[in-house]
Coordinates of C-alpha atoms in Angstrom, one line a residue:
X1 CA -11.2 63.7 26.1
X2 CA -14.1 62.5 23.7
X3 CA -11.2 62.5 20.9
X4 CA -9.0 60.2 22.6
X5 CA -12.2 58.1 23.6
X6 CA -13.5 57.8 20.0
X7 CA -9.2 56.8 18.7
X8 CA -9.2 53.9 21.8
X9 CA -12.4 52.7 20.4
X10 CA -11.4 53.2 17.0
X11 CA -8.0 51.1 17.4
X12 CA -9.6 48.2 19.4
X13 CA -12.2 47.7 16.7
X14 CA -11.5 48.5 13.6
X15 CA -14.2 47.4 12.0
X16 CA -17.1 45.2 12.9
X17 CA -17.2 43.8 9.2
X18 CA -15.9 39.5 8.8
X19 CA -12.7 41.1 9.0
X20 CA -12.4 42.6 12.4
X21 CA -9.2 43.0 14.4
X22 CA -10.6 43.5 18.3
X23 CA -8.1 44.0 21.0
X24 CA -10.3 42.6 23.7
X25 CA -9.3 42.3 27.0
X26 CA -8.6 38.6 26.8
X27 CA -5.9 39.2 23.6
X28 CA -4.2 41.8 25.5
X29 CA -3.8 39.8 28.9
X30 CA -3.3 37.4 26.5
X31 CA -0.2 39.1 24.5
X32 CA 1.4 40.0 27.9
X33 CA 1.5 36.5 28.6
X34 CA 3.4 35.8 25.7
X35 CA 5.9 38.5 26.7
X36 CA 6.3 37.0 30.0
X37 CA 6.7 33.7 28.5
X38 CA 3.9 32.1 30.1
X39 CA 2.9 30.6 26.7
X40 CA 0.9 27.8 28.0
X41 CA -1.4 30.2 29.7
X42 CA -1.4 32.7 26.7
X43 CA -2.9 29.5 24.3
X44 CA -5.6 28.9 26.1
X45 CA -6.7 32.2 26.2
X46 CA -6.5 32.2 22.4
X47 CA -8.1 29.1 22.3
X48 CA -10.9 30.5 24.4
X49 CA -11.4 33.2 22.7
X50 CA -11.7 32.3 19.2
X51 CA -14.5 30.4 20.7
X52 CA -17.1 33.4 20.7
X53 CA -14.8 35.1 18.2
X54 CA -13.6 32.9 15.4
X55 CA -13.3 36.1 13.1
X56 CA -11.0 38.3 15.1
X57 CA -7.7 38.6 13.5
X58 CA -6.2 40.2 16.6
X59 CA -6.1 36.5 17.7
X60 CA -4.1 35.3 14.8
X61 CA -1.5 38.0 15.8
X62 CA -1.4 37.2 18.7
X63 CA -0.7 33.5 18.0
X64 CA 2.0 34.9 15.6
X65 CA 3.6 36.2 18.6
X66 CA 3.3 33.0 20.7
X67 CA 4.4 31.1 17.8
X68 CA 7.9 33.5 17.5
X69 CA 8.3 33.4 21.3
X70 CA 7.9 29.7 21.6
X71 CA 10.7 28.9 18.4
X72 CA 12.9 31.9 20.1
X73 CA 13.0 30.5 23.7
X74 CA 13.8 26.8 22.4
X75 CA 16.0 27.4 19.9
X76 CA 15.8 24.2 18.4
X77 CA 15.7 23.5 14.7
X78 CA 12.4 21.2 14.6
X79 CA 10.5 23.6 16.4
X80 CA 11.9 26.6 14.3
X81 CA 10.5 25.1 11.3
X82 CA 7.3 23.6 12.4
X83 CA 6.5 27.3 13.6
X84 CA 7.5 28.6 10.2
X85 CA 5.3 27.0 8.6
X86 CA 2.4 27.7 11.0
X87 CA 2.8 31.3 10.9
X88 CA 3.1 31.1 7.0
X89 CA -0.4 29.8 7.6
X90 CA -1.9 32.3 9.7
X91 CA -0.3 35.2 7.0
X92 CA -2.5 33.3 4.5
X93 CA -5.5 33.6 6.5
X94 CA -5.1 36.8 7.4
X95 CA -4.4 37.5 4.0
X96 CA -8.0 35.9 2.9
X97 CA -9.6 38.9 4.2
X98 CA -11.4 41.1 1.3
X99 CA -10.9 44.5 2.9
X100 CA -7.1 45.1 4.3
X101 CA -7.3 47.3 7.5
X102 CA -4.2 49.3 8.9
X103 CA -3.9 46.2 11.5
X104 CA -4.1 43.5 9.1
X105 CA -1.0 45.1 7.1
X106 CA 0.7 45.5 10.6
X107 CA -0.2 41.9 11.5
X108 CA 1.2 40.7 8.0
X109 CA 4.3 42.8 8.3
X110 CA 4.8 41.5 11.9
X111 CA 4.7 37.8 10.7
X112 CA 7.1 38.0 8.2
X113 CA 9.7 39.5 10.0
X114 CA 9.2 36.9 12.5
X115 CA 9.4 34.4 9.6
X116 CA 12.2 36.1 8.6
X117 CA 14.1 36.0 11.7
X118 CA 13.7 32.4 12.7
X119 CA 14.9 31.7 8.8
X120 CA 18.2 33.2 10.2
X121 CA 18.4 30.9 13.0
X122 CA 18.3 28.3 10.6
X123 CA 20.8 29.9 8.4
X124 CA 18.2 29.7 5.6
X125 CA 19.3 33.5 4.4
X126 CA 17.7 33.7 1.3
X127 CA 14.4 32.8 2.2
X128 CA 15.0 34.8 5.1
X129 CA 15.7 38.0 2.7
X130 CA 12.0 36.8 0.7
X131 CA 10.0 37.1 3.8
X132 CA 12.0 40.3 4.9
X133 CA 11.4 41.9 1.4
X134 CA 8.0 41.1 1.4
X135 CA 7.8 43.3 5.1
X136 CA 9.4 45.8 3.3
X137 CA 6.4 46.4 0.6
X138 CA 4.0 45.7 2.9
X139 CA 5.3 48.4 4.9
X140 CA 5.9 50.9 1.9
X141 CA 1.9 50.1 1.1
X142 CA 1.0 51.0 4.9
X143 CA 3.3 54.0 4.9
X144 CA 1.8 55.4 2.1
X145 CA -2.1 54.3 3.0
X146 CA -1.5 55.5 6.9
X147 CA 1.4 58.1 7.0
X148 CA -0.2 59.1 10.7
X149 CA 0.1 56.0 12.2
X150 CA 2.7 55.4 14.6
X151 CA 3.5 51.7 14.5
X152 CA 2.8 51.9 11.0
X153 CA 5.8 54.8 10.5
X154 CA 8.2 53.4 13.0
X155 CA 8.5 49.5 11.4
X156 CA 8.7 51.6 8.0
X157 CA 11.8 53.6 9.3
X158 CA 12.9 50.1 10.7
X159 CA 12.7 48.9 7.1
X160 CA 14.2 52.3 5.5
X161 CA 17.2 52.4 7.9
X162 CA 17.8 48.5 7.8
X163 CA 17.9 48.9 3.6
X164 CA 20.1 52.0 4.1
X165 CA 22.2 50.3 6.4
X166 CA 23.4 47.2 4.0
X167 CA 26.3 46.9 1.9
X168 CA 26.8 49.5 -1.2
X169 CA 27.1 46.9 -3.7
X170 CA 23.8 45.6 -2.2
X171 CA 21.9 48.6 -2.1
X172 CA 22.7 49.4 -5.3
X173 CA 21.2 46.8 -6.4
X174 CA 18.0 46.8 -4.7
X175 CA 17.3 50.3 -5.2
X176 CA 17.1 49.0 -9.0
X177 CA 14.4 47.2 -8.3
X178 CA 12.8 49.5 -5.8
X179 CA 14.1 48.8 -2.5
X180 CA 16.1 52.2 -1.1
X181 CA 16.8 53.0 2.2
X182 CA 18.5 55.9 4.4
X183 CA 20.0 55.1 7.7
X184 CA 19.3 58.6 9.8
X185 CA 15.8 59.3 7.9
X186 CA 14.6 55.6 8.9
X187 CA 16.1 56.2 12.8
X188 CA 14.5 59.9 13.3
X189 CA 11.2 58.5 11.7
X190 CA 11.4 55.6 14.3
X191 CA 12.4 57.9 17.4
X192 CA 9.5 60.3 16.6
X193 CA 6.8 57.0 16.1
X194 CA 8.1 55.1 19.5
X195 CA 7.6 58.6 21.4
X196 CA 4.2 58.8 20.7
X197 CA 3.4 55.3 20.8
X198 CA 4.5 55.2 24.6
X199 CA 2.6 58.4 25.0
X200 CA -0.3 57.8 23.4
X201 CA -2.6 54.9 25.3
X202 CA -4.4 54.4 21.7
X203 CA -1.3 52.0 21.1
X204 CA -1.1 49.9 23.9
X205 CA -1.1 46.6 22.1
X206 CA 2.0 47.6 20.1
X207 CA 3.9 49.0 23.2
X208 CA 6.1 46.0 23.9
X209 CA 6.6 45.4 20.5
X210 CA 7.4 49.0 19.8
X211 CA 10.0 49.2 22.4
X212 CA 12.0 46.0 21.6
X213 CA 12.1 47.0 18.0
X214 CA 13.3 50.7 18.9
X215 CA 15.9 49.3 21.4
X216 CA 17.3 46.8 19.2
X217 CA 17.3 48.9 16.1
X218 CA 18.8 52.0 17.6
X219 CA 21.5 50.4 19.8
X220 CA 22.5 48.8 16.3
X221 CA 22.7 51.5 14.6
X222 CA 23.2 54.8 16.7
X223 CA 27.1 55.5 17.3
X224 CA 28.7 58.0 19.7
X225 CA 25.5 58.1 22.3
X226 CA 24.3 55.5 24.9
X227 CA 20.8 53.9 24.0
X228 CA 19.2 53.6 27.3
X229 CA 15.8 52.1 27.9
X230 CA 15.1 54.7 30.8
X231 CA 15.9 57.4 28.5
X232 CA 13.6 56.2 25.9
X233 CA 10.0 56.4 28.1
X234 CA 10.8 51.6 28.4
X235 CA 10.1 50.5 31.2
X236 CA 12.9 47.7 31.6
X237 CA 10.7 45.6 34.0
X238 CA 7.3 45.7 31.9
X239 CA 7.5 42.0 31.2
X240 CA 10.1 39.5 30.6
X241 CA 11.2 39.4 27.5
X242 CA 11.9 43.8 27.2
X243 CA 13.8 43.1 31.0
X244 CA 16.2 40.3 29.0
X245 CA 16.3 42.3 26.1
X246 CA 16.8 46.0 28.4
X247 CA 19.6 43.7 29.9
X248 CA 21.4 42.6 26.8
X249 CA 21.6 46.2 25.7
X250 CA 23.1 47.4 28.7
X251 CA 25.7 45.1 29.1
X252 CA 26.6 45.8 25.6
X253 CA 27.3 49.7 26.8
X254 CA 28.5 48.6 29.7
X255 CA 26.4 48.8 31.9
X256 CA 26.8 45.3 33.7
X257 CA 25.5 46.3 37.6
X258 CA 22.2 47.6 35.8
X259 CA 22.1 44.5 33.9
X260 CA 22.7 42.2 36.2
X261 CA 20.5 43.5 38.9
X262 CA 17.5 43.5 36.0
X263 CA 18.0 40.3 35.3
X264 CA 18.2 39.3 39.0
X265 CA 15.3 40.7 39.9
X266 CA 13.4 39.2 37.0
X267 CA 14.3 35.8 37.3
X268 CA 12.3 33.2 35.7
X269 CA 8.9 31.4 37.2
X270 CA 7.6 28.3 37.3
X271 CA 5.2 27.6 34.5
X272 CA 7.2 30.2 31.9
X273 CA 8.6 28.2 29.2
X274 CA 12.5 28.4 29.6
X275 CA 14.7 31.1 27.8
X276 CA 17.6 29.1 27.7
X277 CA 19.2 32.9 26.5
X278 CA 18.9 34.4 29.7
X279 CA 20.6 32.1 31.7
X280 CA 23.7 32.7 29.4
X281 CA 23.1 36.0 29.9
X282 CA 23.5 35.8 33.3
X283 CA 26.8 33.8 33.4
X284 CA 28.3 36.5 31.6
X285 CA 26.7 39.6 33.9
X286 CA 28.2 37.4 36.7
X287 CA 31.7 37.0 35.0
X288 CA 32.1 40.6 34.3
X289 CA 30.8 41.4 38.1
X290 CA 33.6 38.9 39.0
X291 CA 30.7 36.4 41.2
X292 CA 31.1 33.0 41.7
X293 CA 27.7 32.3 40.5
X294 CA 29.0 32.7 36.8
X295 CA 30.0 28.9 36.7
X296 CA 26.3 28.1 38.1
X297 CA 24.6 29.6 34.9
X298 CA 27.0 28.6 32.1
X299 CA 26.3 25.2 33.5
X300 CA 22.7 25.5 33.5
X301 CA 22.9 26.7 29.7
X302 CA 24.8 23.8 29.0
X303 CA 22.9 21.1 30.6
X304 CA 19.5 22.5 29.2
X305 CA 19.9 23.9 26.2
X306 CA 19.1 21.6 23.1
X307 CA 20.3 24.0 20.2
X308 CA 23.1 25.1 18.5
X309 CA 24.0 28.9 19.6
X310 CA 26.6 30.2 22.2
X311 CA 27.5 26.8 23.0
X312 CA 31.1 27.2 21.9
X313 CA 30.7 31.2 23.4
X314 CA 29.5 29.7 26.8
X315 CA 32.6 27.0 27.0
X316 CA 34.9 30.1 26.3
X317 CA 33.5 32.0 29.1
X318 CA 33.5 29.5 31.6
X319 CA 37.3 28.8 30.5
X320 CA 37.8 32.9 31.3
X321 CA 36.2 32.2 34.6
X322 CA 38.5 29.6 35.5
X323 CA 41.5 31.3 33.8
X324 CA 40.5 34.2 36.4
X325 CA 40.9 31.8 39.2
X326 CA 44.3 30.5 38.1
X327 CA 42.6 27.1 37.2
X328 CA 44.8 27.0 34.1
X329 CA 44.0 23.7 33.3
X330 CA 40.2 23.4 33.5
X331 CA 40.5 26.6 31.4
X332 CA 42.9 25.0 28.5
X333 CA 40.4 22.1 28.4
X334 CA 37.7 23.8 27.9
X335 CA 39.1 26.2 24.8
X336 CA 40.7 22.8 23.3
X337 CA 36.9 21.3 23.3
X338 CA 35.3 24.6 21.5
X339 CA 35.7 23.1 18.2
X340 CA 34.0 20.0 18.6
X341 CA 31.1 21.6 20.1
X342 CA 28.2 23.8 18.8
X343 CA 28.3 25.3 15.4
X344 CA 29.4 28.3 14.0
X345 CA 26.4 30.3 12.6
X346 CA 26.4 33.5 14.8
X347 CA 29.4 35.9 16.3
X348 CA 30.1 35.2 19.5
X349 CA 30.6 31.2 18.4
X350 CA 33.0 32.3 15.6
X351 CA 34.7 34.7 18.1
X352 CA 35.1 31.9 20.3
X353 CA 35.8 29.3 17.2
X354 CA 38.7 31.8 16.1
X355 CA 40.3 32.1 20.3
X356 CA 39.9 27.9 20.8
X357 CA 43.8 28.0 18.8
X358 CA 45.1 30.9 20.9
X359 CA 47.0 30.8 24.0
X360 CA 44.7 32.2 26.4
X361 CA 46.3 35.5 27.9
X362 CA 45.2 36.3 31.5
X363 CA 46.4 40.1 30.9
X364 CA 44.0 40.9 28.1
X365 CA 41.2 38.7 29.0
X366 CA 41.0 40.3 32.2
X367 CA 41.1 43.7 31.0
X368 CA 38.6 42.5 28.5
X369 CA 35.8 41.2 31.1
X370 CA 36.2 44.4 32.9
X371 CA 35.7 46.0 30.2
X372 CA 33.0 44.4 29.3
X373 CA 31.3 45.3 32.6
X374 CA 32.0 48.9 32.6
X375 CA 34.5 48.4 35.1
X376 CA 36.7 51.0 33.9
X377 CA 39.2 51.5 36.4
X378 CA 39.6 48.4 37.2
X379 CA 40.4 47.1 33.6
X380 CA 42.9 50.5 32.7
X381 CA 44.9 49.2 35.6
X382 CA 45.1 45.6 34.4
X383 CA 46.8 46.6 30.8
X384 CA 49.3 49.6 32.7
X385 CA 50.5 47.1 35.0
X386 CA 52.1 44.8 31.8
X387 CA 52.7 46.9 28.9
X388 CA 52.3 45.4 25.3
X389 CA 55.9 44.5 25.1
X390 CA 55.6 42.4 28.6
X391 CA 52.2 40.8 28.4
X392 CA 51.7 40.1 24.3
X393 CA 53.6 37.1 22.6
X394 CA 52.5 38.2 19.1
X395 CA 50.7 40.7 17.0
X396 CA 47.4 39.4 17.7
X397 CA 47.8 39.8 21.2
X398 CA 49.5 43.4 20.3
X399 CA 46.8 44.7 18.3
X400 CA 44.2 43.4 21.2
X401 CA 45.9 45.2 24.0
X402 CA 45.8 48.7 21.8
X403 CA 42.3 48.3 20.7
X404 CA 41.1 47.2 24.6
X405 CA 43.2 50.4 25.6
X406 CA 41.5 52.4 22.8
X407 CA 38.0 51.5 24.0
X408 CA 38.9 52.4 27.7
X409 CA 40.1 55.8 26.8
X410 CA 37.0 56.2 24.7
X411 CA 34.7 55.4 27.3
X412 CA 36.7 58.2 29.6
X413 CA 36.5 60.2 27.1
X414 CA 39.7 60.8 26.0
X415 CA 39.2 60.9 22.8
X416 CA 43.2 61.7 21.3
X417 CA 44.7 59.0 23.5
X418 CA 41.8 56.7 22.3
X419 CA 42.8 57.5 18.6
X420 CA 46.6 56.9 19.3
X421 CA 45.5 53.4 21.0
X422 CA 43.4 52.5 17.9
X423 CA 45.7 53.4 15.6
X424 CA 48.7 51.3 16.7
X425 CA 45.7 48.2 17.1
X426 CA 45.3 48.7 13.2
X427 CA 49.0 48.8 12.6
X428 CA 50.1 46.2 14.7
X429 CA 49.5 43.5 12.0
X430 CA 47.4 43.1 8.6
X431 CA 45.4 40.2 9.5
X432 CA 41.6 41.1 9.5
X433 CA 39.9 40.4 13.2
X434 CA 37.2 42.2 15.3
X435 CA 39.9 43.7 17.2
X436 CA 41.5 45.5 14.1
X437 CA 38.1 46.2 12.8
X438 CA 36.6 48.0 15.5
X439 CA 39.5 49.9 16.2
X440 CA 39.3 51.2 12.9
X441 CA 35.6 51.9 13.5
X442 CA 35.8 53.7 16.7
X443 CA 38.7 55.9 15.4
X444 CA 36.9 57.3 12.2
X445 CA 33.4 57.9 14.8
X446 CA 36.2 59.9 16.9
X447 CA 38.1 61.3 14.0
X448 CA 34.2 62.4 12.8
X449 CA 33.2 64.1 16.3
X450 CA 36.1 66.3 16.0
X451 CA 35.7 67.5 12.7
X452 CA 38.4 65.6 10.5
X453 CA 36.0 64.3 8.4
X454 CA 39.0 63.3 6.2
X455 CA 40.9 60.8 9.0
X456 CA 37.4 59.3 9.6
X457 CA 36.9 58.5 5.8
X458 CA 40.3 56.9 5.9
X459 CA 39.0 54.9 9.1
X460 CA 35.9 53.6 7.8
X461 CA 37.2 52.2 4.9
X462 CA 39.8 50.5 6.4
X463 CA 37.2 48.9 8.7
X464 CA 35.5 48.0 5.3
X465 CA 38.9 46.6 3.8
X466 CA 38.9 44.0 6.6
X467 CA 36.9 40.7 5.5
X468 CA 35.9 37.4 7.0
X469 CA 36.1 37.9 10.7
X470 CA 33.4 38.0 13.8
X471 CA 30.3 40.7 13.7
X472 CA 31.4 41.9 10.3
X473 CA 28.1 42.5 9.3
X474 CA 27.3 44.8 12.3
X475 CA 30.9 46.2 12.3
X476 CA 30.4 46.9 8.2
X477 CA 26.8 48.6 8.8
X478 CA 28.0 51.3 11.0
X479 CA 31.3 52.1 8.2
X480 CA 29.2 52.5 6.0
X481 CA 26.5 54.8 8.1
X482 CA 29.2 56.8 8.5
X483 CA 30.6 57.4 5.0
X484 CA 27.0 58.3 4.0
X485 CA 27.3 61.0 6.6
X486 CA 30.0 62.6 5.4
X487 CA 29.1 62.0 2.1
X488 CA 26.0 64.3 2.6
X489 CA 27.8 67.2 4.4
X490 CA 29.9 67.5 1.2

């Protein structure tokens, strides 16, 4: 009891020295402010409190945060890079301090990933690899200074598995001039860090953090498994942001009901600053559930939103929606617009820039937003009622309706019929596309639970033949995860 006592003390004050990093009451209600998005709220407590505490860098991370959750939420180049540049100025006064304590490397580390993030928004990707580089040897430093701490060892395996996770070619080079990296080594590090950091009360005011940076890391990067808040000690309703993010990784399993009944139930409030995200979010939970309501939030992401991102996915969606209520022509207008709209910087606008020029089939698309939802049944008996040969004009539309059959059999776990479905998707024509891709991907992870190691090689590298389409990056990440996993049983 007097142990724990002495580590909560020890962690909200680490030192009462000029550089002190105190978690006081007002930073913490001041942090889950932020995370509810209540950032006008959350400033003046910071203001406040540097008041009587002008010293405390727990208040500069704290603003770091703010500053990361106001650019994310807007979304909007000229705040991006005004925020940039005022977290590159609170890293420099942090960095000012004489003696470095484990939460001033954590606080440094913290800001340039969110540097390094918002650089991506802006497409800026090699400063956005400086400021991630420079977390990685900040980390490595902390790892090696505080091997015991939790948040300290899970952002390190967050580095070590994002590094292990890149290109060959890439690593390759990096590990020349000391970055390496090991995919499994930097996700078991994480899983054992984020278990005691939500058991441990020491770590409170790195428990949101912690969890969103688990989630998103491990859903990325974990095959053949379900990553489910629940089943990770998150609480999906703890604030705002982990019930948007909690929502965006269950509809990505699908799991749309859960999703879309988190996300109902944590609908925004006045005085939050809006996440224009989540209302996009919502549209597509709606689509998939098959509710009217879907047009009601792609219109509200439209008509609010000032950025750049999922405008082009948004007009594709609502066109499905229509398409779904046999509004053909609303739905053809909408795809024909898709190119003269938004840009082009993240996947689901160059999925949706790569369908504008397609015919839209009602067949697939269907089966696809079922999909999507977890609606198993429903979709299988979409695709059996047209076979390929009735419902697919060409051999895009071929190698679609195998992988989508692939992915339902999967997800019932039948895993030979799944490999039969991918398989003809891959062979049904040799452009390179998501579709072909993933199919490729899913049967080498299937080929690899059943022992033929072999097959799955073949599989991965076919994924990692295929060049220039949507999510390659992501798609490319888990190929290669997997050839360094059968690599290392030889």
């Amino acid at each position: 009891m007097l142990k724990s006592l002495f580590s909560l003390l020890l962690s909200l004050s680490i030192s009462l020295s000029k550089a002190s990093f105190a978690f006081t009451p007002q930073v913490l209600t001041a942090q889950q402010q932020t995370y509810n998005l209540f950032l006008r709220d959350a400033r003046k407590m910071l203001d406040e409190e540097v008041v009587s505490s002008a010293d405390n860098r727990a208040i500069y991370a704290a603003r770091a945060a703010l500053l990361f959750a106001e650019a994310t939420a807007a979304d909007v180049d000229e705040i991006t890079r005004k925020n940039i540049g005022l977290l590159k100025k609170l890293l420099k006064d942090i960095e000012s301090d004489r003696e470095q304590f484990v939460h001033h490397f954590l606080a440094r580390i913290e800001i340039y990933i969110y540097s390094g993030m918002l650089q991506v928004r802006l497409d800026n990707r090699l400063r956005a690899a400086s400021d991630f580089l420079s977390a990685y040897n900040l980390a490595k430093i902390a790892y090696n200074q505080y091997p015991k701490d939790a948040v300290v060892r899970l952002v390190w395996g967050n580095m070590i598995a994002t590094i292990g996770s890149l290109p060959p070619e890439l690593r390759k080079y990096l590990s020349i001039i000391g970055y390496t990296g090991d995919v499994q080594k930097g996700l078991q590090l994480m899983k054992s860090a984020h278990r005691t950091i939500v058991q441990q009360r020491e770590y409170k005011p790195y428990l949101t953090k912690a969890n969103l940076l688990y989630l998103i890391t491990a859903k990325q990067l974990i095959d053949n498994e379900d990553v489910l808040p629940q089943n990770e000690g998150i609480n999906p309703n703890e604030n705002f942001c982990t019930a948007v993010v909690c929502a965006k990784v269950l509809m990505e399993q699908g799991y749309n009901e859960a999703a879309l009944n988190l996300l109902e139930t944590n609908k925004p409030k006045a005085g939050q600053v809006k996440l224009h995200y989540y209302h996009f979010l919502l549209g597509k939970a709606r689509l998939a559930a098959g509710r009217a309501e879907a047009e009601q939030s792609f219109f509200t992401y439209l008509k609010d939103y000032r950025g750049k991102h999922h405008i082009k996915a948004t007009y594709k969606l609502l066109a499905w929606h229509y398409l779904l209520k046999d509004e053909t022509e609303k739905a053809d207008s909408l795809m024909r617009r898709i190119p003269h709209v938004g840009q082009s910087i993240i996947g689901p606008d160059q999925q949706a820039e790569r369908e504008a020029n397609e015919p839209l089939n009602k067949t697939l698309i269907k089966a696809r937003v079922f999909f999507d939802g977890g609606y198993l049944t429903e979709a299988l008996e979409v695709l059996q009622a047209d076979s390929a040969l009735d419902c697919c004009q060409t051999d895009v539309e071929k190698a679609e309706y195998y992988y989508r059959l692939g992915r339902i059999y999967q997800k019932q776990g039948l895993i030979y019929l799944a490999i039969d479905a991918f398989e003809k998707a891959v062979e049904a024509n040799s452009a390179s596309s998501f579709s072909r891709a993933n199919a490729a991907l899913q049967a080498a992870l299937l080929y690899e639970k059943i022992g033929q190691r072999d097959k799955a090689k073949i599989n991965f590298q076919k994924c990692l033949a295929m060049r220039n389409f949507p999510y390659q990056e992501g798609l490319h990440q888990k190929a290669k995860a997997g050839l360094e996993r059968i690599d290392s049983l030889k």
